[in-house]
Every structure is written in C-alpha cells, then in structure tokens.
Amino acid sequence: MLKIKIIPVGKLKEKFYIDACKEYIKRLDFYCKTEIKELPEGGGLLKEAELIKAEIIPGSFVIAMCIEGKLHSSEELAEVIQKAQNRGKSAICVLLGSSEGMDESVKAMSDLRLSMSRMTFPHHLARVMVLEQIYRAMQISIGTKYHK
C-alpha cells in the first residue's frame, strides 16, 4: 500500500484545521497510509531544512510545495502520483515549509516542485488543501464521481 507522508513545518493550533486534516486522513485510509510529521518552526530556514531532510523516507517520491513550483491540475497530480507508483515508488513525501518559506537545498532534492496557486495561502490552510488534493487524486485514479 502506498504511504503518503506530509512533512509540514509548524504546528496546527486551530481546531477547524485539525478537524479538516483528520477528516481527509480518515478518507485516505482506504487508499494509502497517511502520516503527518509536524516539525517545529524557528531557528531559520537551514535548521528547518535539516529537520525536513531527516524525515524524508529514503527512496520516496518527494514533492516540495512552493510558490515558484509548477502548477498542475488535479488530474495532472493524480497522474504524477500514478506514475511514481508505476516506477516502483511505495512512498510519497510532501514537504510544506514554514511561513518563512523553504530552503533551496530542500527544493533541489525534490522530484517535483509544486505550486497550488500563484496566490498566497496560510501555510496551515495549505496542509488541508494538500490533503484534499491527494484525496481527490486518489478518487480520480479510481474513477469516482468525487471529482467533477
């Protein structure tokens, strides 16, 4: 079974974000094993980069969420995940930097730099959005009506 590890810098505090993440993780349980490994914010981008790198699953397909990344449709993200699996990747790590961003060394080691939009979102909301898009990608892959 595919493993998805979301590695965000920063802790969720707002109950509505926490509840939304729990809901999508519950939905994803049927398709993959999903884990969120929150990392502490602060100490600078280099310190955060070292913490992120230590949590990446060896041999995984790594997606760095960053504003300068490529824009993909939901269908294209589903295809990226499917292709990673077809190439033998059993794990996908999705990296979310702090409100200060993400160190270039982390972005450079990723397989894909992905942007949700050219707009700026709170990084806590971005976590919910990433989980929803992964769930949507799974639904697209199996052909359900969730994705319209």
Tab-separated table of N, CA and C in Angstrom:
chain	number	residue	atom	x	y	z
A	1	MET	N	0.842	-1.184	0.000
A	1	MET	CA	0.000	0.000	0.000
A	1	MET	C	0.882	1.240	0.000
A	2	LEU	N	0.490	2.216	-0.777
A	2	LEU	CA	1.213	3.477	-0.878
A	2	LEU	C	1.232	4.183	0.475
A	3	LYS	N	2.373	4.765	0.790
A	3	LYS	CA	2.485	5.573	2.007
A	3	LYS	C	2.651	7.030	1.585
A	4	ILE	N	1.869	7.905	2.192
A	4	ILE	CA	1.974	9.345	1.968
A	4	ILE	C	2.411	9.958	3.290
A	5	LYS	N	3.519	10.670	3.271
A	5	LYS	CA	3.999	11.350	4.467
A	5	LYS	C	4.020	12.846	4.187
A	6	ILE	N	3.213	13.571	4.921
A	6	ILE	CA	3.170	15.022	4.815
A	6	ILE	C	4.121	15.553	5.897
A	7	ILE	N	5.058	16.399	5.477
A	7	ILE	CA	6.063	16.931	6.410
A	7	ILE	C	5.944	18.452	6.423
A	8	PRO	N	5.095	18.976	7.312
A	8	PRO	CA	4.947	20.427	7.419
A	8	PRO	C	5.808	20.998	8.544
A	9	VAL	N	6.278	22.205	8.314
A	9	VAL	CA	6.962	22.940	9.385
A	9	VAL	C	5.903	23.830	10.029
A	10	GLY	N	5.734	23.694	11.324
A	10	GLY	CA	4.727	24.459	12.050
A	10	GLY	C	3.627	23.552	12.559
A	11	LYS	N	3.102	23.905	13.696
A	11	LYS	CA	2.068	23.110	14.354
A	11	LYS	C	0.705	23.743	14.133
A	12	LEU	N	-0.272	22.896	13.809
A	12	LEU	CA	-1.641	23.390	13.707
A	12	LEU	C	-2.168	23.684	15.105
A	13	LYS	N	-2.838	24.811	15.241
A	13	LYS	CA	-3.412	25.188	16.525
A	13	LYS	C	-4.926	25.298	16.447
A	14	GLU	N	-5.433	25.722	15.307
A	14	GLU	CA	-6.863	25.952	15.148
A	14	GLU	C	-7.595	24.632	14.966
A	15	LYS	N	-8.634	24.438	15.777
A	15	LYS	CA	-9.393	23.188	15.760
A	15	LYS	C	-9.969	22.883	14.382
A	16	PHE	N	-10.434	23.900	13.663
A	16	PHE	CA	-11.048	23.639	12.360
A	16	PHE	C	-10.041	23.106	11.352
A	17	TYR	N	-8.781	23.530	11.411
A	17	TYR	CA	-7.761	22.968	10.534
A	17	TYR	C	-7.441	21.529	10.948
A	18	ILE	N	-7.311	21.320	12.243
A	18	ILE	CA	-7.022	19.976	12.766
A	18	ILE	C	-8.123	19.010	12.362
A	19	ASP	N	-9.375	19.416	12.535
A	19	ASP	CA	-10.510	18.561	12.185
A	19	ASP	C	-10.548	18.263	10.687
A	20	ALA	N	-10.270	19.258	9.870
A	20	ALA	CA	-10.264	19.047	8.421
A	20	ALA	C	-9.175	18.044	8.030
A	21	CYS	N	-7.998	18.181	8.614
A	21	CYS	CA	-6.905	17.234	8.317
A	21	CYS	C	-7.295	15.819	8.737
A	22	LYS	N	-7.872	15.681	9.921
A	22	LYS	CA	-8.297	14.360	10.388
A	22	LYS	C	-9.316	13.738	9.445
A	23	GLU	N	-10.237	14.548	8.940
A	23	GLU	CA	-11.259	14.038	8.018
A	23	GLU	C	-10.629	13.498	6.738
A	24	TYR	N	-9.685	14.242	6.156
A	24	TYR	CA	-9.068	13.765	4.920
A	24	TYR	C	-8.166	12.565	5.162
A	25	ILE	N	-7.497	12.512	6.297
A	25	ILE	CA	-6.678	11.336	6.621
A	25	ILE	C	-7.573	10.106	6.764
A	26	LYS	N	-8.720	10.281	7.399
A	26	LYS	CA	-9.687	9.181	7.539
A	26	LYS	C	-10.148	8.706	6.158
A	27	ARG	N	-10.451	9.637	5.271
A	27	ARG	CA	-10.882	9.276	3.915
A	27	ARG	C	-9.781	8.570	3.135
A	28	LEU	N	-8.543	8.999	3.356
A	28	LEU	CA	-7.411	8.426	2.617
A	28	LEU	C	-7.033	7.030	3.096
A	29	ASP	N	-7.453	6.654	4.300
A	29	ASP	CA	-7.084	5.353	4.864
A	29	ASP	C	-7.399	4.179	3.938
A	30	PHE	N	-8.418	4.301	3.126
A	30	PHE	CA	-8.804	3.232	2.209
A	30	PHE	C	-7.785	3.064	1.077
A	31	TYR	N	-7.093	4.137	0.713
A	31	TYR	CA	-6.217	4.147	-0.461
A	31	TYR	C	-4.729	4.092	-0.134
A	32	CYS	N	-4.365	4.636	1.004
A	32	CYS	CA	-2.950	4.727	1.354
A	32	CYS	C	-2.809	4.931	2.858
A	33	LYS	N	-1.599	4.726	3.333
A	33	LYS	CA	-1.309	5.033	4.732
A	33	LYS	C	-0.788	6.466	4.756
A	34	THR	N	-1.478	7.321	5.485
A	34	THR	CA	-1.121	8.735	5.509
A	34	THR	C	-0.609	9.112	6.884
A	35	GLU	N	0.502	9.809	6.902
A	35	GLU	CA	1.125	10.261	8.152
A	35	GLU	C	1.471	11.732	8.016
A	36	ILE	N	1.279	12.462	9.096
A	36	ILE	CA	1.744	13.852	9.146
A	36	ILE	C	2.798	13.938	10.235
A	37	LYS	N	3.958	14.444	9.872
A	37	LYS	CA	5.048	14.634	10.833
A	37	LYS	C	5.312	16.127	10.944
A	38	GLU	N	4.703	16.751	11.953
A	38	GLU	CA	4.903	18.184	12.175
A	38	GLU	C	6.305	18.443	12.718
A	39	LEU	N	6.927	19.470	12.182
A	39	LEU	CA	8.256	19.870	12.639
A	39	LEU	C	8.172	21.250	13.274
A	40	PRO	N	9.028	21.516	14.243
A	40	PRO	CA	8.981	22.827	14.895
A	40	PRO	C	9.438	23.943	13.972
A	41	GLU	N	8.771	25.055	14.091
A	41	GLU	CA	9.102	26.241	13.308
A	41	GLU	C	10.122	27.063	14.088
A	42	GLY	N	11.028	27.683	13.369
A	42	GLY	CA	12.005	28.555	14.022
A	42	GLY	C	13.418	28.036	13.870
A	43	GLY	N	14.350	28.902	14.170
A	43	GLY	CA	15.754	28.536	14.060
A	43	GLY	C	16.338	28.814	12.690
A	44	GLY	N	15.508	29.329	11.782
A	44	GLY	CA	15.987	29.668	10.447
A	44	GLY	C	15.725	28.564	9.435
A	45	LEU	N	15.799	28.940	8.176
A	45	LEU	CA	15.494	28.000	7.093
A	45	LEU	C	16.474	26.827	7.035
A	46	LEU	N	17.739	27.073	7.365
A	46	LEU	CA	18.717	25.982	7.331
A	46	LEU	C	18.410	24.925	8.388
A	47	LYS	N	18.042	25.354	9.565
A	47	LYS	CA	17.676	24.419	10.636
A	47	LYS	C	16.417	23.649	10.247
A	48	GLU	N	15.418	24.355	9.722
A	48	GLU	CA	14.193	23.691	9.278
A	48	GLU	C	14.495	22.695	8.156
A	49	ALA	N	15.416	23.059	7.259
A	49	ALA	CA	15.788	22.170	6.151
A	49	ALA	C	16.372	20.862	6.673
A	50	GLU	N	17.217	20.941	7.671
A	50	GLU	CA	17.817	19.734	8.242
A	50	GLU	C	16.758	18.841	8.874
A	51	LEU	N	15.779	19.453	9.546
A	51	LEU	CA	14.695	18.679	10.151
A	51	LEU	C	13.847	18.000	9.072
A	52	ILE	N	13.559	18.722	8.000
A	52	ILE	CA	12.772	18.161	6.894
A	52	ILE	C	13.518	16.987	6.270
A	53	LYS	N	14.778	17.190	5.936
A	53	LYS	CA	15.572	16.138	5.285
A	53	LYS	C	15.631	14.870	6.121
A	54	ALA	N	15.685	15.017	7.433
A	54	ALA	CA	15.752	13.858	8.323
A	54	ALA	C	14.459	13.040	8.318
A	55	GLU	N	13.367	13.637	7.909
A	55	GLU	CA	12.063	12.957	7.914
A	55	GLU	C	11.675	12.353	6.566
A	56	ILE	N	12.405	12.670	5.516
A	56	ILE	CA	12.070	12.140	4.196
A	56	ILE	C	12.350	10.640	4.159
A	57	ILE	N	11.387	9.888	3.686
A	57	ILE	CA	11.537	8.441	3.570
A	57	ILE	C	12.513	8.140	2.427
A	58	PRO	N	13.590	7.402	2.705
A	58	PRO	CA	14.553	7.077	1.639
A	58	PRO	C	13.855	6.389	0.458
A	59	GLY	N	14.195	6.836	-0.747
A	59	GLY	CA	13.642	6.256	-1.955
A	59	GLY	C	12.237	6.707	-2.309
A	60	SER	N	11.719	7.654	-1.550
A	60	SER	CA	10.361	8.127	-1.825
A	60	SER	C	10.356	9.155	-2.953
A	61	PHE	N	9.173	9.380	-3.508
A	61	PHE	CA	8.967	10.458	-4.464
A	61	PHE	C	8.695	11.697	-3.627
A	62	VAL	N	9.481	12.743	-3.820
A	62	VAL	CA	9.418	13.932	-2.957
A	62	VAL	C	8.810	15.107	-3.707
A	63	ILE	N	7.787	15.692	-3.100
A	63	ILE	CA	7.114	16.866	-3.652
A	63	ILE	C	7.323	18.030	-2.694
A	64	ALA	N	7.963	19.080	-3.168
A	64	ALA	CA	8.150	20.297	-2.370
A	64	ALA	C	7.079	21.304	-2.793
A	65	MET	N	6.252	21.705	-1.856
A	65	MET	CA	5.222	22.699	-2.128
A	65	MET	C	5.870	24.079	-2.028
A	66	CYS	N	5.889	24.799	-3.136
A	66	CYS	CA	6.492	26.128	-3.139
A	66	CYS	C	5.841	26.984	-4.223
A	67	ILE	N	5.753	28.252	-3.954
A	67	ILE	CA	5.017	29.155	-4.844
A	67	ILE	C	5.609	29.216	-6.249
A	68	GLU	N	6.922	29.002	-6.377
A	68	GLU	CA	7.531	29.049	-7.707
A	68	GLU	C	7.459	27.700	-8.425
A	69	GLY	N	6.810	26.714	-7.790
A	69	GLY	CA	6.686	25.395	-8.393
A	69	GLY	C	5.736	25.384	-9.579
A	70	LYS	N	5.627	24.212	-10.194
A	70	LYS	CA	4.742	24.036	-11.345
A	70	LYS	C	3.293	24.013	-10.882
A	71	LEU	N	2.437	24.570	-11.705
A	71	LEU	CA	1.001	24.479	-11.472
A	71	LEU	C	0.501	23.211	-12.163
A	72	HIS	N	-0.249	22.409	-11.441
A	72	HIS	CA	-0.842	21.196	-12.002
A	72	HIS	C	-2.329	21.199	-11.719
A	73	SER	N	-3.083	20.638	-12.633
A	73	SER	CA	-4.499	20.401	-12.373
A	73	SER	C	-4.604	19.194	-11.434
A	74	SER	N	-5.775	18.970	-10.921
A	74	SER	CA	-5.992	17.793	-10.068
A	74	SER	C	-5.740	16.512	-10.847
A	75	GLU	N	-6.154	16.486	-12.107
A	75	GLU	CA	-5.919	15.314	-12.947
A	75	GLU	C	-4.421	15.076	-13.159
A	76	GLU	N	-3.681	16.151	-13.340
A	76	GLU	CA	-2.228	16.022	-13.525
A	76	GLU	C	-1.551	15.528	-12.251
A	77	LEU	N	-2.026	15.972	-11.096
A	77	LEU	CA	-1.462	15.470	-9.839
A	77	LEU	C	-1.752	13.980	-9.693
A	78	ALA	N	-2.961	13.567	-10.037
A	78	ALA	CA	-3.293	12.138	-9.994
A	78	ALA	C	-2.342	11.341	-10.877
A	79	GLU	N	-2.031	11.896	-12.047
A	79	GLU	CA	-1.112	11.233	-12.976
A	79	GLU	C	0.308	11.168	-12.402
A	80	VAL	N	0.756	12.235	-11.751
A	80	VAL	CA	2.082	12.254	-11.123
A	80	VAL	C	2.176	11.140	-10.076
A	81	ILE	N	1.163	11.031	-9.243
A	81	ILE	CA	1.157	10.003	-8.191
A	81	ILE	C	1.147	8.616	-8.824
A	82	GLN	N	0.314	8.429	-9.836
A	82	GLN	CA	0.231	7.126	-10.509
A	82	GLN	C	1.559	6.754	-11.167
A	83	LYS	N	2.193	7.703	-11.821
A	83	LYS	CA	3.483	7.436	-12.469
A	83	LYS	C	4.559	7.100	-11.443
A	84	ALA	N	4.535	7.796	-10.302
A	84	ALA	CA	5.505	7.491	-9.245
A	84	ALA	C	5.324	6.046	-8.774
A	85	GLN	N	4.083	5.638	-8.594
A	85	GLN	CA	3.812	4.259	-8.181
A	85	GLN	C	4.246	3.273	-9.268
A	86	ASN	N	3.963	3.600	-10.519
A	86	ASN	CA	4.342	2.722	-11.628
A	86	ASN	C	5.855	2.555	-11.733
A	87	ARG	N	6.603	3.562	-11.273
A	87	ARG	CA	8.071	3.496	-11.283
A	87	ARG	C	8.606	2.821	-10.015
A	88	GLY	N	7.709	2.245	-9.223
A	88	GLY	CA	8.135	1.481	-8.057
A	88	GLY	C	8.239	2.265	-6.763
A	89	LYS	N	7.782	3.498	-6.758
A	89	LYS	CA	7.815	4.285	-5.519
A	89	LYS	C	6.665	3.841	-4.620
A	90	SER	N	6.996	3.427	-3.409
A	90	SER	CA	5.964	2.989	-2.466
A	90	SER	C	5.636	4.070	-1.447
A	91	ALA	N	6.347	5.192	-1.540
A	91	ALA	CA	6.102	6.298	-0.611
A	91	ALA	C	6.243	7.628	-1.346
A	92	ILE	N	5.412	8.570	-0.911
A	92	ILE	CA	5.469	9.939	-1.418
A	92	ILE	C	5.567	10.850	-0.209
A	93	CYS	N	6.543	11.734	-0.219
A	93	CYS	CA	6.691	12.726	0.851
A	93	CYS	C	6.351	14.095	0.280
A	94	VAL	N	5.450	14.790	0.973
A	94	VAL	CA	5.050	16.133	0.560
A	94	VAL	C	5.575	17.096	1.614
A	95	LEU	N	6.383	18.053	1.171
A	95	LEU	CA	7.064	18.976	2.073
A	95	LEU	C	6.394	20.342	2.041
A	96	LEU	N	6.086	20.855	3.227
A	96	LEU	CA	5.492	22.185	3.363
A	96	LEU	C	6.375	22.998	4.299
A	97	GLY	N	6.939	24.059	3.798
A	97	GLY	CA	7.806	24.913	4.604
A	97	GLY	C	7.019	25.746	5.600
A	98	SER	N	7.742	26.491	6.363
A	98	SER	CA	7.132	27.387	7.344
A	98	SER	C	6.609	28.642	6.642
A	99	SER	N	6.096	29.554	7.426
A	99	SER	CA	5.625	30.821	6.860
A	99	SER	C	6.779	31.616	6.262
A	100	GLU	N	8.017	31.251	6.592
A	100	GLU	CA	9.207	31.903	6.031
A	100	GLU	C	9.620	31.293	4.692
A	101	GLY	N	9.021	30.166	4.335
A	101	GLY	CA	9.367	29.505	3.090
A	101	GLY	C	10.115	28.204	3.322
A	102	MET	N	10.904	27.797	2.324
A	102	MET	CA	11.637	26.547	2.375
A	102	MET	C	13.029	26.773	1.783
A	103	ASP	N	14.022	26.233	2.433
A	103	ASP	CA	15.399	26.389	1.974
A	103	ASP	C	15.579	25.747	0.596
A	104	GLU	N	16.382	26.373	-0.243
A	104	GLU	CA	16.627	25.896	-1.602
A	104	GLU	C	17.203	24.482	-1.621
A	105	SER	N	17.971	24.103	-0.615
A	105	SER	CA	18.558	22.763	-0.602
A	105	SER	C	17.482	21.682	-0.532
A	106	VAL	N	16.378	21.967	0.125
A	106	VAL	CA	15.269	21.018	0.206
A	106	VAL	C	14.551	20.959	-1.142
A	107	LYS	N	14.305	22.116	-1.723
A	107	LYS	CA	13.642	22.155	-3.028
A	107	LYS	C	14.478	21.414	-4.079
A	108	ALA	N	15.794	21.583	-4.019
A	108	ALA	CA	16.689	20.991	-5.011
A	108	ALA	C	16.665	19.464	-4.964
A	109	MET	N	16.387	18.880	-3.819
A	109	MET	CA	16.383	17.423	-3.711
A	109	MET	C	15.017	16.809	-4.012
A	110	SER	N	14.040	17.641	-4.308
A	110	SER	CA	12.695	17.130	-4.580
A	110	SER	C	12.578	16.646	-6.023
A	111	ASP	N	11.646	15.730	-6.230
A	111	ASP	CA	11.350	15.231	-7.575
A	111	ASP	C	10.413	16.174	-8.310
A	112	LEU	N	9.631	16.940	-7.549
A	112	LEU	CA	8.675	17.870	-8.128
A	112	LEU	C	8.526	19.078	-7.217
A	113	ARG	N	8.640	20.253	-7.804
A	113	ARG	CA	8.290	21.486	-7.100
A	113	ARG	C	6.879	21.821	-7.561
A	114	LEU	N	5.951	21.837	-6.624
A	114	LEU	CA	4.543	22.003	-6.948
A	114	LEU	C	3.974	23.245	-6.281
A	115	SER	N	3.211	23.995	-7.039
A	115	SER	CA	2.527	25.172	-6.502
A	115	SER	C	1.026	24.938	-6.599
A	116	MET	N	0.306	25.317	-5.558
A	116	MET	CA	-1.154	25.219	-5.598
A	116	MET	C	-1.765	26.370	-6.371
A	117	SER	N	-1.069	27.497	-6.371
A	117	SER	CA	-1.621	28.699	-6.980
A	117	SER	C	-0.541	29.768	-6.954
A	118	ARG	N	-0.733	30.793	-7.718
A	118	ARG	CA	0.157	31.945	-7.623
A	118	ARG	C	-0.269	32.848	-6.458
A	119	MET	N	-1.454	32.552	-5.901
A	119	MET	CA	-1.899	33.289	-4.720
A	119	MET	C	-1.187	32.750	-3.486
A	120	THR	N	-1.176	33.522	-2.438
A	120	THR	CA	-0.573	33.109	-1.181
A	120	THR	C	-1.662	32.637	-0.230
A	121	PHE	N	-1.424	31.479	0.405
A	121	PHE	CA	-2.349	30.924	1.391
A	121	PHE	C	-1.635	30.760	2.718
A	122	PRO	N	-2.372	30.805	3.825
A	122	PRO	CA	-1.746	30.491	5.109
A	122	PRO	C	-1.189	29.067	5.051
A	123	HIS	N	0.002	28.859	5.598
A	123	HIS	CA	0.601	27.532	5.467
A	123	HIS	C	-0.204	26.465	6.202
A	124	HIS	N	-1.002	26.837	7.193
A	124	HIS	CA	-1.863	25.859	7.861
A	124	HIS	C	-2.996	25.420	6.934
A	125	LEU	N	-3.553	26.346	6.189
A	125	LEU	CA	-4.592	26.011	5.223
A	125	LEU	C	-4.000	25.178	4.089
A	126	ALA	N	-2.782	25.452	3.719
A	126	ALA	CA	-2.120	24.697	2.652
A	126	ALA	C	-2.066	23.206	2.994
A	127	ARG	N	-1.879	22.884	4.259
A	127	ARG	CA	-1.841	21.479	4.670
A	127	ARG	C	-3.183	20.795	4.376
A	128	VAL	N	-4.269	21.461	4.709
A	128	VAL	CA	-5.600	20.924	4.427
A	128	VAL	C	-5.786	20.773	2.912
A	129	MET	N	-5.366	21.783	2.180
A	129	MET	CA	-5.516	21.758	0.722
A	129	MET	C	-4.714	20.615	0.095
A	130	VAL	N	-3.523	20.367	0.597
A	130	VAL	CA	-2.700	19.266	0.082
A	130	VAL	C	-3.396	17.937	0.339
A	131	LEU	N	-3.902	17.746	1.546
A	131	LEU	CA	-4.599	16.502	1.864
A	131	LEU	C	-5.832	16.315	0.975
A	132	GLU	N	-6.582	17.386	0.773
A	132	GLU	CA	-7.763	17.287	-0.089
A	132	GLU	C	-7.366	16.937	-1.512
A	133	GLN	N	-6.304	17.531	-2.019
A	133	GLN	CA	-5.879	17.251	-3.392
A	133	GLN	C	-5.339	15.829	-3.543
A	134	ILE	N	-4.698	15.305	-2.527
A	134	ILE	CA	-4.251	13.908	-2.577
A	134	ILE	C	-5.470	12.989	-2.581
A	135	TYR	N	-6.447	13.296	-1.744
A	135	TYR	CA	-7.683	12.519	-1.741
A	135	TYR	C	-8.369	12.604	-3.111
A	136	ARG	N	-8.442	13.789	-3.657
A	136	ARG	CA	-9.056	13.986	-4.982
A	136	ARG	C	-8.285	13.175	-6.029
A	137	ALA	N	-6.965	13.181	-5.961
A	137	ALA	CA	-6.142	12.417	-6.908
A	137	ALA	C	-6.460	10.928	-6.820
A	138	MET	N	-6.648	10.427	-5.620
A	138	MET	CA	-6.998	9.015	-5.447
A	138	MET	C	-8.363	8.732	-6.071
A	139	GLN	N	-9.297	9.653	-5.883
A	139	GLN	CA	-10.633	9.488	-6.456
A	139	GLN	C	-10.589	9.522	-7.986
A	140	ILE	N	-9.779	10.411	-8.527
A	140	ILE	CA	-9.618	10.481	-9.977
A	140	ILE	C	-9.057	9.173	-10.511
A	141	SER	N	-8.058	8.639	-9.817
A	141	SER	CA	-7.396	7.400	-10.274
A	141	SER	C	-8.334	6.222	-10.339
A	142	ILE	N	-9.322	6.191	-9.452
A	142	ILE	CA	-10.249	5.043	-9.467
A	142	ILE	C	-11.554	5.365	-10.191
A	143	GLY	N	-11.693	6.610	-10.643
A	143	GLY	CA	-12.835	6.990	-11.475
A	143	GLY	C	-14.137	7.259	-10.750
A	144	THR	N	-14.080	7.739	-9.512
A	144	THR	CA	-15.323	8.053	-8.801
A	144	THR	C	-15.869	9.398	-9.242
A	145	LYS	N	-17.050	9.733	-8.721
A	145	LYS	CA	-17.701	10.986	-9.079
A	145	LYS	C	-17.301	12.130	-8.151
A	146	TYR	N	-16.405	11.889	-7.186
A	146	TYR	CA	-15.983	12.959	-6.282
A	146	TYR	C	-15.426	14.128	-7.063
A	147	HIS	N	-14.607	13.816	-8.055
A	147	HIS	CA	-14.003	14.852	-8.886
A	147	HIS	C	-14.931	15.143	-10.060
A	148	LYS	N	-15.362	16.385	-10.172
A	148	LYS	CA	-16.307	16.720	-11.246
A	148	LYS	C	-15.611	17.462	-12.355
